[in-house]
CSV table of C-alpha atoms and ligand atoms in Angstrom, one decimal:
chain,number,residue,atom,x,y,z
A,1,UNK,CA,0.1,0.1,0.1
A,2,UNK,CA,1.3,3.8,-0.3
A,3,UNK,CA,2.2,6.0,2.1
A,4,UNK,CA,-1.2,8.5,2.1
A,5,UNK,CA,-2.4,10.9,4.2
A,6,UNK,CA,-6.2,11.1,5.7
A,7,UNK,CA,-8.4,13.9,7.7
A,8,UNK,CA,-9.8,12.5,11.3
A,9,UNK,CA,-12.4,15.0,12.4
A,10,UNK,CA,-13.5,14.4,15.9
A,11,UNK,CA,-16.8,15.7,15.8
A,12,UNK,CA,-17.9,17.4,19.6
A,13,UNK,CA,-19.6,14.7,20.7
A,14,UNK,CA,-16.3,12.8,21.3
A,15,UNK,CA,-14.9,16.1,22.9
A,16,UNK,CA,-17.6,16.1,25.3
A,17,UNK,CA,-17.4,12.1,25.6
A,18,UNK,CA,-13.9,13.2,27.4
A,19,UNK,CA,-13.1,10.6,24.1
A,20,UNK,CA,-10.4,12.7,22.4
A,21,UNK,CA,-7.9,10.5,23.9
A,22,UNK,CA,-9.3,7.4,23.4
A,23,UNK,CA,-9.5,7.5,19.9
A,24,UNK,CA,-6.5,9.1,19.2
A,25,UNK,CA,-4.1,6.9,21.4
A,26,UNK,CA,-5.7,4.1,18.6
A,27,UNK,CA,-5.0,5.2,15.2
A,28,UNK,CA,-1.1,6.7,17.3
A,29,UNK,CA,-0.7,2.6,17.9
A,30,UNK,CA,-2.1,1.2,15.1
A,31,UNK,CA,1.6,3.6,13.8
A,32,UNK,CA,-0.5,6.1,12.2
A,33,UNK,CA,1.7,9.2,11.8
A,34,UNK,CA,0.6,12.5,13.2
A,35,UNK,CA,1.5,15.1,11.1
A,36,UNK,CA,-1.8,17.7,12.7
A,37,UNK,CA,-3.4,17.8,15.3
A,38,UNK,CA,-6.0,21.3,16.2
A,39,UNK,CA,-8.7,22.5,18.4
A,40,UNK,CA,-10.4,24.7,16.5
A,41,UNK,CA,-14.2,24.8,16.3
A,42,UNK,CA,-15.9,25.0,12.2
A,43,UNK,CA,-18.0,27.4,10.8
A,44,UNK,CA,-20.8,27.3,9.2
A,45,UNK,CA,-19.6,29.0,6.0
A,46,UNK,CA,-16.4,25.7,6.6
A,47,UNK,CA,-19.3,23.4,7.7
A,48,UNK,CA,-21.4,24.1,4.7
A,49,UNK,CA,-17.4,23.7,2.3
A,50,UNK,CA,-16.5,20.5,4.1
A,51,UNK,CA,-20.5,18.6,4.0
A,52,UNK,CA,-21.3,20.1,0.3
A,53,UNK,CA,-22.0,17.0,-1.2
A,54,UNK,CA,-24.6,16.3,1.5
A,55,UNK,CA,-25.9,19.4,1.0
A,56,UNK,CA,-30.3,19.0,0.3
A,57,UNK,CA,-30.2,15.6,1.9
A,58,UNK,CA,-33.0,15.9,4.8
A,59,UNK,CA,-29.8,15.6,7.5
A,60,UNK,CA,-27.9,18.3,5.9
A,61,UNK,CA,-28.9,21.6,8.4
A,62,UNK,CA,-28.2,19.5,11.6
A,63,UNK,CA,-25.4,17.5,10.8
A,64,UNK,CA,-24.0,21.2,9.9
A,65,UNK,CA,-25.8,22.5,13.2
A,66,UNK,CA,-23.6,19.4,15.9
A,67,UNK,CA,-20.5,20.1,14.2
A,68,UNK,CA,-20.5,23.7,14.9
A,69,UNK,CA,-22.3,24.1,17.9
A,70,UNK,CA,-18.4,22.8,20.1
A,71,UNK,CA,-15.5,22.8,19.7
A,72,UNK,CA,-14.1,19.3,18.2
A,73,UNK,CA,-10.4,18.4,16.7
A,74,UNK,CA,-8.8,18.2,14.2
A,75,UNK,CA,-6.3,16.1,12.7
A,76,UNK,CA,-3.2,14.6,10.3
A,77,UNK,CA,-2.5,10.9,10.0
A,78,UNK,CA,0.1,9.5,7.6
A,79,UNK,CA,1.0,5.6,7.1
A,80,UNK,CA,0.6,2.4,3.9
A,81,UNK,CA,-3.1,2.5,3.4
A,82,UNK,CA,-4.3,5.1,5.6
A,83,UNK,CA,-7.1,6.2,4.7
A,84,UNK,CA,-8.6,3.2,4.6
A,85,UNK,CA,-6.7,2.0,7.7
A,86,UNK,CA,-9.0,5.2,8.9
A,87,UNK,CA,-11.7,4.1,7.4
A,88,UNK,CA,-11.7,0.7,8.9
A,89,UNK,CA,-10.6,1.6,12.1
A,90,UNK,CA,-14.2,4.2,12.5
A,91,UNK,CA,-16.4,1.2,11.3
A,92,UNK,CA,-19.8,2.0,9.7
A,93,UNK,CA,-21.6,5.0,9.7
A,94,UNK,CA,-24.3,4.8,12.1
A,95,UNK,CA,-22.7,3.8,14.7
A,96,UNK,CA,-25.2,1.2,16.4
A,97,UNK,CA,-24.6,-0.7,13.5
A,98,UNK,CA,-21.1,-0.6,13.9
A,99,UNK,CA,-18.9,-3.7,14.6
A,100,UNK,CA,-17.7,-3.6,18.7
A,101,UNK,CA,-13.7,-3.2,17.6
A,102,UNK,CA,-14.9,0.6,15.2
A,103,UNK,CA,-14.0,3.3,17.2
A,104,UNK,CA,-17.8,3.4,16.7
A,105,UNK,CA,-19.2,0.4,17.9
A,106,UNK,CA,-16.9,0.7,20.6
A,107,UNK,CA,-18.4,4.2,21.0
A,108,UNK,CA,-21.7,5.2,19.7
A,109,UNK,CA,-25.1,4.4,19.2
A,110,UNK,CA,-26.3,6.4,16.6
A,111,UNK,CA,-26.0,7.9,12.9
A,112,UNK,CA,-25.3,11.0,13.9
A,113,UNK,CA,-23.2,11.3,17.0
A,114,UNK,CA,-20.9,8.6,15.9
A,115,UNK,CA,-17.9,10.9,16.7
A,116,UNK,CA,-15.7,11.3,13.7
A,117,UNK,CA,-15.4,11.3,10.5
A,118,UNK,CA,-12.2,10.0,8.2
A,119,UNK,CA,-11.6,11.0,3.9
A,120,UNK,CA,-13.3,8.4,2.0
A,121,UNK,CA,-10.5,8.6,-0.4
A,122,UNK,CA,-7.4,10.1,-0.9
A,123,UNK,CA,-9.0,13.4,-3.3
A,124,UNK,CA,-11.0,13.3,0.1
A,125,UNK,CA,-8.1,14.1,1.9
A,126,UNK,CA,-6.4,16.3,0.6
A,127,UNK,CA,-9.6,18.2,-0.4
A,128,UNK,CA,-10.4,18.7,3.8
A,129,UNK,CA,-6.6,18.7,4.1
A,130,UNK,CA,-6.3,21.9,3.0
A,131,UNK,CA,-9.9,22.6,4.0
A,132,UNK,CA,-8.2,22.2,7.5
A,133,UNK,CA,-5.2,23.4,7.4
A,134,UNK,CA,-2.6,25.3,6.5
A,135,UNK,CA,0.9,23.5,4.8
A,136,UNK,CA,2.7,24.9,8.1
A,137,UNK,CA,0.9,23.1,10.8
A,138,UNK,CA,1.4,19.7,8.3
A,139,UNK,CA,5.2,18.3,9.5
A,140,UNK,CA,7.1,16.0,8.1
A,141,UNK,CA,9.2,13.3,10.5
A,142,UNK,CA,9.5,9.9,10.4
A,143,UNK,CA,8.3,7.5,13.5
A,144,UNK,CA,11.4,5.8,15.3
A,145,UNK,CA,9.0,2.9,15.2
A,146,UNK,CA,8.9,3.4,11.7
A,147,UNK,CA,12.0,0.4,10.7
A,148,UNK,CA,9.9,-1.8,12.9
A,149,UNK,CA,6.8,-0.9,11.2
A,150,UNK,CA,7.2,-1.5,7.8
A,151,UNK,CA,9.8,-4.1,5.6
B,201,DAT,P1,-19.4,8.3,6.7
B,201,DAT,O1,-18.8,9.3,8.5
B,201,DAT,O2,-19.2,7.3,7.0
B,201,DAT,O3,-18.8,9.1,5.7
B,201,DAT,P2,-21.2,9.9,5.3
B,201,DAT,O4,-19.7,10.4,4.9
B,201,DAT,O5,-21.6,9.2,4.1
B,201,DAT,O6,-20.3,9.1,6.2
B,201,DAT,O7,-22.6,10.5,6.0
B,201,DAT,C1,-21.4,12.3,6.5
B,201,DAT,C2,-22.7,12.2,8.0
B,201,DAT,O8,-23.2,12.9,7.9
B,201,DAT,C3,-22.2,10.8,8.7
B,201,DAT,O9,-21.0,10.8,9.4
B,201,DAT,C4,-23.0,11.1,9.8
B,201,DAT,C5,-24.4,12.1,8.8
B,201,DAT,N1,-25.3,11.3,8.5
B,201,DAT,C6,-25.0,10.1,7.1
B,201,DAT,N2,-26.4,10.4,6.6
B,201,DAT,C7,-26.9,10.2,7.2
B,201,DAT,C8,-28.8,9.8,8.0
B,201,DAT,N3,-28.5,8.8,6.4
B,201,DAT,N4,-29.6,10.5,8.7
B,201,DAT,C9,-29.0,11.0,9.2
B,201,DAT,N5,-27.4,11.3,8.9
B,201,DAT,C10,-26.5,10.9,8.9
B,202,MG,MG1,-18.1,11.0,4.3
């Protein structure tokens, strides 16, 4: 798998429920490199651009309200196949259907409170990283364990 970057957003419920550390810990242990991370508020304008693909759907307004309602944590992770790896670790969109062992399956109960966003392709990842981060906020370094993570 090629080395990739992916975008993750820990949504307001993850922050309020004290799950930020737990979720970041899972990604760290998996071997994904933390390339960017910041706590922030999402403006209505940013939320509408970020969720543009869902504009017109019945849940769109609720989704924008939810993600703008309280602070979030925006993250960029890097690793081999990072986009698909993170999606599998998140579990199905509807927390109620997500498998135990996944983030949504271990910590959530509803589709509208599903704790986390992760890019669904490398194209989306590039777009979302550019929306949330300035280039100088992203770090370049080698993790000390990379020699044992990758053959
Ligand atoms: P995912 O977050 O798994 O990529 P998505 O991109 O299809 O899922 O949808 C984005 C978010 O919108 C999702 O995390 C929760 C919300 N959402 C999607 N479908 C929904 C629905 N049928 N009812 C309520 N919220 C929904
Ligand atoms: Mg999506």
